[in-house]
Amino acid sequence: MIRFTHASKRYTSGFDALQDVSFHMPAGQMAFLTGHSGAGKSTLLKLIALLERSSRGQVFVNGQNLGKIPRWRIPYFRRNIGIIFQDHQLLFDRTVFDNVALPLIIAGYPQREIGRRVRAALDKVGLLGKEKVYPITLSGGEQQRVGIARAVVNKPPLLLADEPTGNLDPELSREIMTIFEEFSQVGVTVLVATHDIALIETLPYRVLALKNGKLHYDSDPSEET
Amino acid sequence: MNSKTTSSRPERHLTTGLRVYLLRHLQVFFYSLGQLSRSPFATLMTAAVIGIALALPTGLHLMLKNARQLSGGWDGATQISLFLKRTVQEEQARRLANQIRNLPGVAGVRFISRREALNEFRRLSGFGDALTALEDNPLPSVLVIQPTLAASDPGKTGRLLQRLRQYPAVDIAQLDMQWVKRLYAIMNIVQRGVLVLAILLGIAVLLVIGNTIRLAIQNRRAEIVVMKLIGGTDGFIRRPFLYTGFWYGVFGGMIAYLLVTLSVSILAGPIEKLAGLYQHHFRLTGLDAEATLLLLLIGILLGLGGSWLAVGRHLREIEPA
């Protein structure tokens, strides 16, 4: 599902955020991406979501070479990736329902379908019944779950999460991880960037560790890269 | 049966797709109107600026149109009046008229005898009683000469005038309606001026709307970032801003219409009174349906254009990071 071949990212400032990173993540796998802040976790996720382009080497997602996707195709490409952010990136002037419905509206789903799918996504994250409230009235954990519902509402095959439990206490973090595990079990590829070592050590998933922009440790290097 | 269902399916899919697309447009159409109505004062201010900018050239255009209507009665080409010497007899004058009629460049000659001239003068001038007090008819006979269309440019009429002056029976040869030509020339210049002004003010409207939309884009930066993150195309993100520009154009056009109509109704009374003093029936015409529609259309186009410029420039700058 995701393949990096000698991918590097140098920002225009001259800073090397990623250097010669190669790995392969098969479809349906769940993995953690760890490392200190500044190690390149966010940059790696940005390369996958085409928020940045690699300066050298190649990145493939779902068999597509991202270097060959023109700018105007990027929105359509991103519709196949659910992205979850540490700061949720919710729109606070819209209800929970409208926030979650946004990817479907953008993709042009019919109204009836939208209602059904939004309720299904909210049900999955345990927020059914909060459709009509505004995100500001929710707790941090609940806001994060709205973000997850929005990311999965159009059933993307790939889910990326950047520090999704960054601001949450251990118990809520555990809950969020359980939600990710459930998606993984139905075949979604899940890549979670986190520095919460204590949490991921309790879970049986692959760990990719970055250090100073290089792939420093891979618990489960799968076949060729 | 089987092939029938497979062929009808994509078709049905296409029509639902189209319906959803149109529904979305309709939603954004009213959503952007709702956004504007949340800050009615700011919206009104912007719309008023646009309205005034549109009203100015529209009003001037209307003035020109009225002036042209007023002078429309004198639209005949140049005429030459030959005032004959008072000693010339009517018989002699008629012979001269026939002679001139055969000259090249002359389309027609009208003979006004001294008696006819007197009657006409009596009728039009209001000095009827004073004239009857005169023993002798003071007016000469007149030949009114209409040059052919081909000969009515200033050079050719000038030469014709020279030639007519040489007849011994002619006292004065006068080129009439020269001033109408001058008036037309002046109006043409004014028209150009109005056009230049309209273009400049149109650009001003474009910039005002562009700047307003630019601020709106900056206010909704976070929303645009989220849209881009979850796969919103540029077209999708652009749409609400374009509709906002559209509404500004509509409101601006409506305000311009109201301003012009109000000005016309304020001026109509005094102008009618003035025309009355000249014993002239004249009504100031306002904006007709066609002009109103054109005004609204120009407003809308400028609104869309301004927001398009702003969105094109600023949407690219906002990228999720």
GROMACS .gro file of C-alpha atoms in nm, chain A residues 46 51-52 71-72 74-76 78-79 81 83 85 89-91 93-94 102-106 108-112 114 150, chain B residues 16-17 19-20 23-24 27 31 35 38 220 222-234 236 315-316 319-321:
model
   60
   46LYS     CA    1   0.312   1.465   0.446
   51LEU     CA    2   0.126   1.771   0.128
   52GLU     CA    3   0.493   1.774   0.034
   71ARG     CA    4  -0.116   1.924  -0.899
   72TRP     CA    5  -0.475   1.920  -1.019
   74ILE     CA    6  -0.399   1.586  -0.581
   75PRO     CA    7  -0.752   1.650  -0.440
   76TYR     CA    8  -0.880   1.330  -0.600
   78ARG     CA    9  -0.636   1.269  -0.113
   79ARG     CA   10  -0.993   1.143  -0.113
   81ILE     CA   11  -0.663   0.880   0.236
   83ILE     CA   12  -0.601   1.194   0.769
   85PHE     CA   13  -0.448   1.543   1.308
   89GLN     CA   14  -0.867   2.047   1.220
   90LEU     CA   15  -1.241   2.068   1.275
   91LEU     CA   16  -1.453   2.360   1.158
   93ASP     CA   17  -1.877   2.711   1.292
   94ARG     CA   18  -2.039   2.388   1.175
  102LEU     CA   19  -1.766   1.745   0.443
  103PRO     CA   20  -1.562   1.477   0.259
  104LEU     CA   21  -1.884   1.332   0.117
  105ILE     CA   22  -2.011   1.672   0.003
  106ILE     CA   23  -1.676   1.740  -0.162
  108GLY     CA   24  -2.047   1.474  -0.456
  109TYR     CA   25  -2.245   1.206  -0.276
  110PRO     CA   26  -2.626   1.231  -0.292
  111GLN     CA   27  -2.798   1.376   0.016
  112ARG     CA   28  -2.959   1.049   0.130
  114ILE     CA   29  -2.458   1.135   0.316
  150ARG     CA   30  -1.455   1.253   0.923
  241THR     CA   31  -2.803   1.167  -1.023
  242GLY     CA   32  -2.452   1.307  -1.046
  244ARG     CA   33  -2.866   1.657  -0.991
  245VAL     CA   34  -2.629   1.642  -0.693
  248LEU     CA   35  -2.812   2.091  -0.580
  249ARG     CA   36  -2.467   2.173  -0.440
  252GLN     CA   37  -2.685   2.529  -0.169
  256TYR     CA   38  -2.515   2.970   0.168
  260GLN     CA   39  -2.293   3.448   0.497
  263ARG     CA   40  -2.469   3.777   0.881
  445ARG     CA   41  -1.168   3.156   0.622
  447ALA     CA   42  -0.861   2.750   0.837
  448GLU     CA   43  -1.163   2.627   0.646
  449ILE     CA   44  -0.976   2.636   0.316
  450VAL     CA   45  -0.688   2.438   0.466
  451VAL     CA   46  -0.928   2.170   0.591
  452MET     CA   47  -1.101   2.156   0.253
  453LYS     CA   48  -0.769   2.103   0.080
  454LEU     CA   49  -0.667   1.835   0.330
  455ILE     CA   50  -0.975   1.626   0.268
  456GLY     CA   51  -0.963   1.646  -0.109
  457GLY     CA   52  -1.155   1.960  -0.201
  458THR     CA   53  -1.073   2.067  -0.557
  459ASP     CA   54  -0.986   2.428  -0.634
  461PHE     CA   55  -1.508   2.345  -0.498
  540LEU     CA   56  -0.613   3.038  -0.305
  541ARG     CA   57  -0.283   2.896  -0.421
  544GLU     CA   58  -0.166   2.530   0.141
  545PRO     CA   59  -0.191   2.295   0.436
  546ALA     CA   60   0.144   2.268   0.611
   0.00000   0.00000   0.00000
